XYZ file of C-alpha atoms in Angstrom:
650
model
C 113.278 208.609 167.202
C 110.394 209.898 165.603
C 111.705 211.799 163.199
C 113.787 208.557 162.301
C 110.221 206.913 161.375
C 109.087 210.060 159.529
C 112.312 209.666 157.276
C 111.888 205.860 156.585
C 108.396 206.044 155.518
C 109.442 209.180 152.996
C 112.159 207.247 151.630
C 109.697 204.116 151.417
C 106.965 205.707 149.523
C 109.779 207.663 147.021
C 110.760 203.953 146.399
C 107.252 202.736 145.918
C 106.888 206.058 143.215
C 110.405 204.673 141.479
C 108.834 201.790 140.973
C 105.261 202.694 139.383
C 107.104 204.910 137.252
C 109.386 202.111 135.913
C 106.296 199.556 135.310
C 104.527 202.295 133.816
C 106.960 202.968 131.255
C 107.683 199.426 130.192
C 104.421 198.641 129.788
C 103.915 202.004 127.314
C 106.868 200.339 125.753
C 105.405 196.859 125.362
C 102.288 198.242 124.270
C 103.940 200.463 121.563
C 105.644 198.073 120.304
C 103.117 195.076 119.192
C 105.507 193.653 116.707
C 108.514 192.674 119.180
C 105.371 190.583 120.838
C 104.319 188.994 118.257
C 107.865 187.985 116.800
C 108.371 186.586 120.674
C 105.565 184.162 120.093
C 106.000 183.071 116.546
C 109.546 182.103 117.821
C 108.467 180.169 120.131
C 105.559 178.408 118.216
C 107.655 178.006 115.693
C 110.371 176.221 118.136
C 107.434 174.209 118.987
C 106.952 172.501 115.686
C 108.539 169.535 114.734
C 109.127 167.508 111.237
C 108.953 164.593 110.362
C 109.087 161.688 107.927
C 105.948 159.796 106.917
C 107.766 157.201 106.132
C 110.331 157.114 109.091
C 109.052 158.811 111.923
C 111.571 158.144 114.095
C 113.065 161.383 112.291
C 112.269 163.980 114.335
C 113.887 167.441 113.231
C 112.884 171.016 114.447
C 113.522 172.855 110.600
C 112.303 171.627 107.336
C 114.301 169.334 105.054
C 114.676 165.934 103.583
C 114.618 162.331 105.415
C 118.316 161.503 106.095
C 116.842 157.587 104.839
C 114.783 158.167 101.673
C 115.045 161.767 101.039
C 111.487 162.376 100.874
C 110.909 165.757 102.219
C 109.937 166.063 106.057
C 106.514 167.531 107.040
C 104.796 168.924 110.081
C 104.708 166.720 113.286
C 101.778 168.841 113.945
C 98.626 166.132 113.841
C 95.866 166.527 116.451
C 94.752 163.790 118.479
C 91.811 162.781 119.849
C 89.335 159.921 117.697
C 89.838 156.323 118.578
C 93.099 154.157 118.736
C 92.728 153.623 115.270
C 92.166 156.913 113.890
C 93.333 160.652 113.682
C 91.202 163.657 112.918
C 92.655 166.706 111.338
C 91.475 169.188 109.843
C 90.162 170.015 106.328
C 93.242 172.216 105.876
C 95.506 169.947 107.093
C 94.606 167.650 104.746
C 95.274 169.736 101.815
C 98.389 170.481 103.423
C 99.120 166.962 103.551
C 97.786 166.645 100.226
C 95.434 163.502 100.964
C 93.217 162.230 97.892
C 90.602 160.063 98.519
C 88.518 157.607 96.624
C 84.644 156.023 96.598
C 84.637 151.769 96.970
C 82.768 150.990 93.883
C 80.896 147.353 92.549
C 81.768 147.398 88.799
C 83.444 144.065 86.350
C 87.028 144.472 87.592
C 89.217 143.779 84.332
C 92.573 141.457 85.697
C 94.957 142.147 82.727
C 97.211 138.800 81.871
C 100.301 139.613 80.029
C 101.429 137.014 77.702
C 104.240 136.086 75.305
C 104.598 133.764 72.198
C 105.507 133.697 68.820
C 103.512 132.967 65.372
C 103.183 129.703 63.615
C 101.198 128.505 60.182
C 97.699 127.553 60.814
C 98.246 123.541 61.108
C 94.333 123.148 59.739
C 96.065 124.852 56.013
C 99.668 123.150 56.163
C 99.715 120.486 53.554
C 102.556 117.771 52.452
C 103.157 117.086 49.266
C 104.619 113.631 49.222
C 105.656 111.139 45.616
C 103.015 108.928 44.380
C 105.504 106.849 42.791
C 109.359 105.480 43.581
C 111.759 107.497 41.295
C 114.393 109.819 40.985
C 114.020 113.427 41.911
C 115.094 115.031 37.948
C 114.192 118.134 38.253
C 113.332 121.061 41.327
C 110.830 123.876 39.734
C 110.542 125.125 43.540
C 114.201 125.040 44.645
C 114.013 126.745 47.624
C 111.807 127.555 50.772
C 109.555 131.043 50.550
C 108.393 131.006 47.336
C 104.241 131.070 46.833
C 102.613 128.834 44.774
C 99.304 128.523 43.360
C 96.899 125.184 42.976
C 98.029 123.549 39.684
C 101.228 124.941 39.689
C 104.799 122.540 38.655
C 106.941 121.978 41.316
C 109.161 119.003 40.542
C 109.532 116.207 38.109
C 110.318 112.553 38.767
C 111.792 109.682 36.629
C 110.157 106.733 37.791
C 110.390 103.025 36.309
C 106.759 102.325 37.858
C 105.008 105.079 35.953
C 106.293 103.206 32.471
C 104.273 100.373 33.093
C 101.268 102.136 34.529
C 101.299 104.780 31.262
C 101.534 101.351 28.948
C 98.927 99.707 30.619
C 96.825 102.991 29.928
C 97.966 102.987 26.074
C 97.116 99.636 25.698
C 93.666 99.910 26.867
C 93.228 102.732 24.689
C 94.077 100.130 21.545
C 91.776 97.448 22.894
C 88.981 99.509 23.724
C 89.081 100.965 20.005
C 88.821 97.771 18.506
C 85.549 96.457 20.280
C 83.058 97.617 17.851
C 83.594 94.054 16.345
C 83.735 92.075 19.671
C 80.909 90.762 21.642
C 79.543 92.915 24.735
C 80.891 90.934 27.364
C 84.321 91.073 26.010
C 83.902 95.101 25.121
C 82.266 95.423 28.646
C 85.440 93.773 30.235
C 87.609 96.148 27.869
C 86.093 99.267 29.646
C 86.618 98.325 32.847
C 90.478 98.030 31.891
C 90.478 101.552 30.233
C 88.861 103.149 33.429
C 91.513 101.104 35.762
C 94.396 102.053 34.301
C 93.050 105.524 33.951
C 92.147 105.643 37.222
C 95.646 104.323 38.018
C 97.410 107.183 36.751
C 94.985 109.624 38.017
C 96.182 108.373 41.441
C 99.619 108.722 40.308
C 98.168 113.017 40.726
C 98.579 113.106 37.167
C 95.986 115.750 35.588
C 93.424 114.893 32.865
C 95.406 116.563 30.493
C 98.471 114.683 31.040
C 96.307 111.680 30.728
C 94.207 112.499 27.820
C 97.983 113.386 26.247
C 99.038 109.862 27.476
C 96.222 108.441 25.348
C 97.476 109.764 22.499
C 100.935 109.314 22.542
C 102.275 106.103 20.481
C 105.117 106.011 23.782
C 104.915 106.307 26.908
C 107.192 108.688 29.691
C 109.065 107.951 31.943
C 108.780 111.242 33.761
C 106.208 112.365 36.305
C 105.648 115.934 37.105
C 104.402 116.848 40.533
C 102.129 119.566 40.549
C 100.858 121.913 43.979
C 97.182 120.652 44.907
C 96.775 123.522 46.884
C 97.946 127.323 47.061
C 100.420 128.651 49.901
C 103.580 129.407 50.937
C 106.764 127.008 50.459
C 107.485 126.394 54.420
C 109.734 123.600 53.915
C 111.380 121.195 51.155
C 111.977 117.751 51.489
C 114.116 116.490 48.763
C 117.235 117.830 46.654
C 118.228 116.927 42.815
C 119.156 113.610 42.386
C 117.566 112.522 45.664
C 115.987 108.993 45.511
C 112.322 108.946 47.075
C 109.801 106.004 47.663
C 106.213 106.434 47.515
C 104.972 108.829 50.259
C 107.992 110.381 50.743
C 107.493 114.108 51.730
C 108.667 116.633 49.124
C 107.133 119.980 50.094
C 104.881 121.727 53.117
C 102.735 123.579 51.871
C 101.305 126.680 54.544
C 98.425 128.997 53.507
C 99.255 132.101 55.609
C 96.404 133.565 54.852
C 95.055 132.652 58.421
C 98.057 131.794 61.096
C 98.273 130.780 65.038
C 99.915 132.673 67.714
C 100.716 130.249 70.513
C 102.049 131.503 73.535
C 102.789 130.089 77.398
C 100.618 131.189 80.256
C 102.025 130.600 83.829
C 99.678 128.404 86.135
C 98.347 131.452 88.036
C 97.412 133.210 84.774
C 95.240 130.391 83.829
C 92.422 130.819 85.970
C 91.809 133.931 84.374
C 91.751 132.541 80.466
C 88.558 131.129 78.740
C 87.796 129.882 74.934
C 86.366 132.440 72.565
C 88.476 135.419 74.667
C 89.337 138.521 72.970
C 93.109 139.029 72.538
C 94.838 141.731 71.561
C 98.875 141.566 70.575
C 101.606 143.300 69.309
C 104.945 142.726 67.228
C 108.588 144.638 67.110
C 107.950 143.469 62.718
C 104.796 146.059 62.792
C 105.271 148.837 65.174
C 101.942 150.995 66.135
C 99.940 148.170 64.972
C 97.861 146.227 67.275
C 96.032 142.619 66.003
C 93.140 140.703 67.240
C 92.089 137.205 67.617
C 90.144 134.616 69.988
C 91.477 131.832 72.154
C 90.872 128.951 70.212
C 92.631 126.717 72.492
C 94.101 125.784 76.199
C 96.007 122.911 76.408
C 94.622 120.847 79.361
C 98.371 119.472 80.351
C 100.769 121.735 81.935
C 104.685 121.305 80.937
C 106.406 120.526 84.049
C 109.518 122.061 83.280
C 108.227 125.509 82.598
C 105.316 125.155 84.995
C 103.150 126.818 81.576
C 100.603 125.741 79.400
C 99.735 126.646 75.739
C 97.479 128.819 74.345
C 96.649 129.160 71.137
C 94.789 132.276 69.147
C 93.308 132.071 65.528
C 93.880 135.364 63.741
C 93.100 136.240 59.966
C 96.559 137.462 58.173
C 95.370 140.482 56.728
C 97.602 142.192 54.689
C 99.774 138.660 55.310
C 102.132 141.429 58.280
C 102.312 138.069 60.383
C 105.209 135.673 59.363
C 105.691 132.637 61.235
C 108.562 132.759 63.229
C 107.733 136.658 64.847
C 107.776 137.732 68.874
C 104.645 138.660 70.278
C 103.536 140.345 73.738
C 99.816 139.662 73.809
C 97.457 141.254 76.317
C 94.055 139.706 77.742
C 91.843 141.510 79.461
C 89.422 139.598 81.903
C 87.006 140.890 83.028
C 85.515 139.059 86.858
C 82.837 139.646 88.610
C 82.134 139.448 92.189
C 82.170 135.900 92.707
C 85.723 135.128 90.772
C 84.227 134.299 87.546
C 85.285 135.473 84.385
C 82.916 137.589 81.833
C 82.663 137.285 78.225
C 80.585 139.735 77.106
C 78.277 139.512 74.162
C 78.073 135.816 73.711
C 74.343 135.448 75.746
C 72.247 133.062 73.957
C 74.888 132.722 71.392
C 75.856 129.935 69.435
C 79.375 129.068 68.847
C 81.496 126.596 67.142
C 83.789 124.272 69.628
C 86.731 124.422 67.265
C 86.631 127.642 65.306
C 85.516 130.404 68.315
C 85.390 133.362 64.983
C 82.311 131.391 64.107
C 79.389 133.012 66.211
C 75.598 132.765 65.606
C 72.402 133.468 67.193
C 70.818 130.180 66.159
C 72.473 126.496 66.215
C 73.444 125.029 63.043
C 76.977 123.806 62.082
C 80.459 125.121 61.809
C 81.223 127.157 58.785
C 84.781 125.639 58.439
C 84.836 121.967 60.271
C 81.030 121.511 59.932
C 80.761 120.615 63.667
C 77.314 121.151 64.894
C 77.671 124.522 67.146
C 76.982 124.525 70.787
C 76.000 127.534 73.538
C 78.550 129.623 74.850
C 77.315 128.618 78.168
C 78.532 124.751 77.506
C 81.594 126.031 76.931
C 82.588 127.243 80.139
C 81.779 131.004 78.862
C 79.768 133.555 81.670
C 78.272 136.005 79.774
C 75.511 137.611 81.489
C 76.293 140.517 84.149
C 73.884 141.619 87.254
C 74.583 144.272 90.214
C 74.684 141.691 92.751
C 77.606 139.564 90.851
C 79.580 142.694 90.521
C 83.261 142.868 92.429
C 83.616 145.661 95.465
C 86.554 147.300 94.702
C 89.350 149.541 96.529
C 91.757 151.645 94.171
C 95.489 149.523 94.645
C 97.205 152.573 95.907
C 94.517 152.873 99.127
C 96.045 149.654 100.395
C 99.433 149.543 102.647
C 99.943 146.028 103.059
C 101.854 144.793 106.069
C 103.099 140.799 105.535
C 99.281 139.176 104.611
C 97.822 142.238 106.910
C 95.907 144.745 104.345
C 95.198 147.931 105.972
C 92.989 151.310 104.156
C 92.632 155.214 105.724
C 88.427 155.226 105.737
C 87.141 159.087 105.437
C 84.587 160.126 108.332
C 83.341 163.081 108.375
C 83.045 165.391 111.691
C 81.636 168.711 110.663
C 84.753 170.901 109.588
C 87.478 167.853 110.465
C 88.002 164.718 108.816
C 88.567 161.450 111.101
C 90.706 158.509 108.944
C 90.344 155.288 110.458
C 92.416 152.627 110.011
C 90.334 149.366 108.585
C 91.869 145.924 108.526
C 90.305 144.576 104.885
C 90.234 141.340 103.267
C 91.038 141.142 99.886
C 90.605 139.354 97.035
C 92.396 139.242 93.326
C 94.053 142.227 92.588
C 92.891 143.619 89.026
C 94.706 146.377 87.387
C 94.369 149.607 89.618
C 91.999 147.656 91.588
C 91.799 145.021 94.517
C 88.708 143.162 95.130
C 87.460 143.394 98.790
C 86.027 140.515 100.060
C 85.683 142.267 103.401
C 85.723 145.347 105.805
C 84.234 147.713 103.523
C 81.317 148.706 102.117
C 79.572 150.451 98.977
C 79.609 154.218 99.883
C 82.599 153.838 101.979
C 85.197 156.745 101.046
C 89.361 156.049 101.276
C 91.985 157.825 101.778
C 94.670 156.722 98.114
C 96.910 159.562 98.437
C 98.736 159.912 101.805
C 98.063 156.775 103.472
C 101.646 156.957 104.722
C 101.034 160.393 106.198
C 97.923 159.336 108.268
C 99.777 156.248 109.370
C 102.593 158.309 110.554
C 100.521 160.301 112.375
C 99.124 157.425 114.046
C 102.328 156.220 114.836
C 103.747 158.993 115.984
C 100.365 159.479 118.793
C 101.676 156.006 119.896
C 98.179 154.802 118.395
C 97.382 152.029 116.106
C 99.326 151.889 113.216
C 100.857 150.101 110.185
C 103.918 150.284 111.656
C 103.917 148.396 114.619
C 101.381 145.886 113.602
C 102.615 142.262 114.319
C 103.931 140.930 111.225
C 102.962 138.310 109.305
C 106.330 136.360 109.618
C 107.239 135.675 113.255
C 110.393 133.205 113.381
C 112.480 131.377 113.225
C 110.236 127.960 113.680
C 111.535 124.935 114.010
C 111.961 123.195 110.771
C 110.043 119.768 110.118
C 111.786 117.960 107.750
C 115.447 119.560 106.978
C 116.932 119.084 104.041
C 119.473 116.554 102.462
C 122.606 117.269 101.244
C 121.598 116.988 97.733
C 118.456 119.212 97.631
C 120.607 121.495 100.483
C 123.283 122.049 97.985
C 120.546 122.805 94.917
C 118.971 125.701 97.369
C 121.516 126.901 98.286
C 122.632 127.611 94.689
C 119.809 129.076 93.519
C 119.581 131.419 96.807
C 123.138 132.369 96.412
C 122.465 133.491 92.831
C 119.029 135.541 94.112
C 120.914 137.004 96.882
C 123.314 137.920 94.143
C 121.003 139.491 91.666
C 119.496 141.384 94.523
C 122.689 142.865 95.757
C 123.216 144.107 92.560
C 120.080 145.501 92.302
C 120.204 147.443 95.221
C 124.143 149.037 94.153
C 122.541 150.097 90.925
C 124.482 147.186 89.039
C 121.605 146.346 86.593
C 123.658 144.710 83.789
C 125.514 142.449 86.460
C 121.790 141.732 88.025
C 120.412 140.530 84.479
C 123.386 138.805 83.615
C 122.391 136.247 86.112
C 118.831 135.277 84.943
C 119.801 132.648 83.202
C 122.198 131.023 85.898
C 119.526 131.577 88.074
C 116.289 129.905 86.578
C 117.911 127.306 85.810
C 119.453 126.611 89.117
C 115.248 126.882 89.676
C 114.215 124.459 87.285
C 116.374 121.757 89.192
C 115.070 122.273 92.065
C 112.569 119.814 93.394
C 110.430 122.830 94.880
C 107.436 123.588 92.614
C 106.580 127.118 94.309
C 110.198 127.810 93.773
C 110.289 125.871 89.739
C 107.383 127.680 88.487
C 109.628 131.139 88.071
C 111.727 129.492 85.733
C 110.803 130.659 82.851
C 109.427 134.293 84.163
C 112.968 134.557 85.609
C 114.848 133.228 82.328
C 112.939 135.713 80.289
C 113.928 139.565 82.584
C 115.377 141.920 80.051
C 115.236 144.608 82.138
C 115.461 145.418 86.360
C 111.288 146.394 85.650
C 111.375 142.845 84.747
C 113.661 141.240 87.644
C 111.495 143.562 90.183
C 108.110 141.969 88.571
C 108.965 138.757 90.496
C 111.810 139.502 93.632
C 109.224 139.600 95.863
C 107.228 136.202 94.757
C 110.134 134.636 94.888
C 111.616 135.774 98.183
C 108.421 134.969 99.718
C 108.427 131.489 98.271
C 112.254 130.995 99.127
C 111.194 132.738 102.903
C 108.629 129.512 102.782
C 110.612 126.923 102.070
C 113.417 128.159 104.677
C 111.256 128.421 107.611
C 109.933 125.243 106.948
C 112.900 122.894 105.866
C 116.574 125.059 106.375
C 115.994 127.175 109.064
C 118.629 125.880 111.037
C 120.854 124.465 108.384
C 121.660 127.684 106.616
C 123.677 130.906 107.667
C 121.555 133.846 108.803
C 119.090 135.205 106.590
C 116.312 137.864 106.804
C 113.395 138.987 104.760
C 112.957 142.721 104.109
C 110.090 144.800 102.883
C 109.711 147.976 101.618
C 106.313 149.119 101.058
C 106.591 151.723 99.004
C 108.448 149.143 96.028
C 106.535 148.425 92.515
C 104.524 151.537 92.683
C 103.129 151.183 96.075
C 102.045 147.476 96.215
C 105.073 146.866 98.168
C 107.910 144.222 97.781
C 110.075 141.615 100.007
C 113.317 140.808 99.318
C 116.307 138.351 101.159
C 119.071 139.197 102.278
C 121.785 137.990 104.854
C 121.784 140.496 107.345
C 119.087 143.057 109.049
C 120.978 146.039 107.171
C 118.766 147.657 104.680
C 119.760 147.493 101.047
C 116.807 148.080 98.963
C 116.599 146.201 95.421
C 113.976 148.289 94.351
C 115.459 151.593 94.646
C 119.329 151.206 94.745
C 120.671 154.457 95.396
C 117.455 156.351 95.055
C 116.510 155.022 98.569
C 119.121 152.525 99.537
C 118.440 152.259 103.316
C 114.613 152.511 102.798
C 112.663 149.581 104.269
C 112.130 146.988 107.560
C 113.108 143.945 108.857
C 109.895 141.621 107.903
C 111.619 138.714 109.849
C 114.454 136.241 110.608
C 114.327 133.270 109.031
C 117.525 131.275 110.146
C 118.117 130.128 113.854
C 121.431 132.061 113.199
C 121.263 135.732 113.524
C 123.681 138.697 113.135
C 124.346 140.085 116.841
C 126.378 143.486 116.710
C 128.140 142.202 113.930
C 128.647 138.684 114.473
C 126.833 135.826 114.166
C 124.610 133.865 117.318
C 122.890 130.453 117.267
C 119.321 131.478 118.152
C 118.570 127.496 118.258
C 115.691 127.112 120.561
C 116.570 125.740 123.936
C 113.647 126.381 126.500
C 112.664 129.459 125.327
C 114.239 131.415 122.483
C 115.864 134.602 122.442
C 114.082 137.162 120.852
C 115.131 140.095 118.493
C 113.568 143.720 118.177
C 112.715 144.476 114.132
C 111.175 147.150 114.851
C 112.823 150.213 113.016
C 115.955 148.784 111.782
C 115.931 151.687 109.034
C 119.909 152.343 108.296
């Protein structure tokens, strides 16, 4: 028995040996071989990262690569936490990484650029008509056609006229009398004076020159012919009359147009207005003279706006140096206004100036009267005209690309600085007038404040993906489908719906790359707008009439889809088959754009193919709505059914 113990302990303690011997070799193995360690735990931090889309985060993939949506490449899921609900810190790495730009919020004039379009006219202050003195037939054209330029005094067409007989013996006659009054008492050569100068006088109306009078005089017989001369020099715009015409007196023969100075009138939509003053710098363009770029002032905004085009006219004086401008050319004109802080636009360089209410070239430092009209001049000030600029009137200003707008939310990334992280918090601005590269903050930010305007997406996806505050699942700004309040009638039903079918149309081909189809349309479709008894909806007319291009269609989709989204949710919401609005906030260069369409699957207009499925469901407008396929009557009754937009990314 005993030695049975004696030979389970030895065989116990050669086990226990076995065993230190084995641990002691793998761990001279594990130790001697530092790289198979180190590959074990890059493989697994390296399973641990994830990628994702700033745009979609929903796309969650463990290798690198491009968004299955909008093809934008995928980066690392790898954000740290920690800040407030609103905000994520990372580090100063990481944001080169991410490749985050920032920006200071500045006061400075903000310059709103207002592009315009007209065409050139003659100068309606130098346009003269030549019309007959006298009754007659036309005999002979010395300007037989339009174009040709003429200088004061020169023939341009001669008349036979019965009246001008009488009137050229009349003068003869007087001519006799008064030579034979040496012999005759005063009164009587007094009275034959007066008869000479009439008649003289008479033919001198007739816009006969002295010498054709003085040759009157001496003739023995008068002619029966009048020539018609040019009173003034110019340009042949028009002619009136034809060889062998018969004319009365006053009838027009020729216009007359000194180009030498000509008007460029062009139509300003109603929201452009506000940012147009007299005496305005303009500066314009035409496809006649390419590379060259012309000046001129606003003379003149008409105070009436035409209803059918929802514009008005304005008018620019510019001197025809080198005469390049023809009436009758295309112009794109540009006007920059400049606005300070409290909305108002800046002229600069007219304080304590004196200028003339008609003619805005003429500008002095003292008053005194118009060099052309002779109107007494009055100070820019009286005119409407803010010239004078201070720090406190200045406009505080975000760069355009800092803001993501969600519906009429406006959200920017604000920089804080933590030592050796950054911490971007989300701030919900208000903002004003957007100008150029600019928008004007009216709140939530202040001077000094730093933003994030490259990467905004990237910080909001990180939110969004820490389930904190983000963009993304802030409550739109379109909730629906309300009840309407005053629905439609057939007549101004069937209208709408015509000019939505025709937008929905012009989108769709938009978004399937069919641009030619899509421009096709523009005329169909404003004028399918300009019979509609919606003004919001009217005013696009001639915006929409005028697209060349898909830049140009893309300019106003989202205007008018918000405008059309109005008028739905107010009158047609439950009259009309299910319709949505869409947005896509990276459209028109980051501003973002809506767009209709009649069901919740993404087509984007502003990409096409580029990013066809990129973009969210803003809202439903109808009280019908696509269900798996089909449609449902979402009518209110008790309490409505409600529908889950969030991430309907396809």
């Amino acid at each position: 028995m005993k030695f049975k113990i004696i030979k389970i302990k030895w065989l116990f303690s050669i086990a226990v040996g076995v065993l230190m011997l084995i641990g002691v070799f793998m761990l001279g193995w594990w130790i001697g071989h530092p790289e198979e360690k180190d590959a074990s735990s890059g493989e697994e931090e390296k399973s641990s990262i994830m990628w994702t889309c700033s745009m979609h985060p929903q796309i969650m993939q463990p290798d690198p690569g491009s968004c299955p949506i909008c093809l934008m490449d995928l980066i690392p899921a790898t954000g740290k936490g920690g800040g407030s609900d609103s905000s994520v810190i990372v580090s100063k790495q990481q944001a080169d990484v991410m490749g985050l730009k920032i920006a200071p919020v500045q006061r400075l004039l903000a310059t709103r650029s207002v592009s315009l379009v007209g065409n050139i006219i003659p100068d309606e202050r130098y346009t003269n008509t030549i019309t007959s003195r006298v009754a007659g037939r036309i005999e002979r054209l010395y300007v037989d056609y339009t174009g040709i330029s003429v200088q004061q005094g020169d023939h341009l067409a001669e008349i036979y006229s019965p009246d001008l007989l009488v009137a050229q013996k009349e003068l003869i006659e007087a001519k006799k009398l008064l030579l034979l009054s040496d012999s005759v008492a005063p009164v009587i050569k007094n009275n034959r004076q007066r008869l000479y100068k009439a008649a003289r006088e008479k033919l001198r109306l007739l816009e006969m020159t002295d010498e054709q009078i003085k040759s009157i005089e001496s003739a023995t017989s008068p002619s029966d012919r009048l020539t018609v001369y040019a009173t003034d020099a110019g340009v042949v715009t028009k002619k009136h009359i034809n060889k062998g015409d018969y004319v009365k007196m006053g009838t027009p023969l020729y216009t007359v147009s000194d180009l030498g100075t000509v008007w460029v009138t062009m139509d300003a939509y109603e929201q452009d207005l506000p940012w147009l003053r007299y005496a305005q710098n303009v500066t314009f363009t035409t496809p006649a003279v390419p590379g060259k770029v012309f000046t001129g002032s606003v003379a003149f905004i008409d105070p009436v706006l035409n209803p059918k085009t929802r514009t008005s006219r304005v008018r620019v004086n510019v001197k025809n140096v080198g005469m390049h401008l023809k009436p009758g050319m295309f112009v794109r004109a540009r006007v920059a206004a400049q606005v300070n802080g409290m909305g108002q636009v800046v002229i600069t360089g007219l304080e304590g100036k004196w200028i003339s209410p008609m003619h805005p070239e003429i500008i002095k430092d003292k008053p005194g009267v118009c060099d052309i009209c002779g109107m007494k001049l009055v100070q820019a000030e009286d005119l409407g005209v803010v010239s004078s600029v201070d720090a406190a009137t200045l406009s505080l200003v975000v760069p355009h690309s800092a803001v993501l707008q969600t519906g009429k939310q406006a959200v920017v990334y604000k920089r804080i600085i933590k030592d050796d992280e950054l911490e971007f918090e989300a701030v919900v601005v208000t903002l004003g007038h957007r100008v150029d590269d600019y928008y004007v903050v009216q709140s939530g930010l202040s001077d000094g404040d730093f933003v994030v305007t490259q990467g905004a997406f990237k910080i909001d996806s990180e939110l969004h993906i820490n389930a904190k505050n983000s963009m993304m699942n802030m409550p739109a700004s379109y909730v629906g489908p309300p009840v309407p309040s005053t629905p439609m009638d057939k007549v101004e039903l069937a209208k709408f719906k015509k000019a939505l079918d025709l937008y929905l149309k012009v989108s769709d081909h938009l978004a399937h790359d069919q641009t030619d189809k899509a421009i096709a349309l523009n005329s169909e479709l404003a004028s399918a707008l300009s019979g509609m008894s919606h003004e919001a909806l009217a005013q696009y007319t001639a915006r929409v009439k005028g697209s060349q291009s898909a830049e140009d269609i893309k300019a106003w989709m989202d205007s008018v889809a918000i405008q059309f989204a109005e008028v739905i949710k107010s009158r047609a919401a439950n009259q009309l088959e299910p319709l949505y609005l869409l947005y896509c906030p990276m459209a028109r260069d980051g501003i973002g754009g809506h767009w209709l369409s009649r069901s919740h699957k993404v087509e984007n207009p502003y990409f096409g193919s580029e990013m066809f499925g990129c973009g969210t469901v803003k809202s439903q407008l109808t009280v019908k709505a696509h269900v798996m396929g089909k449609e449902m009557d979402m009518k209110p009754k008790g309490e409505s059914p409600k529908m889950d937009h969030k991430n309907h990314n396809h």
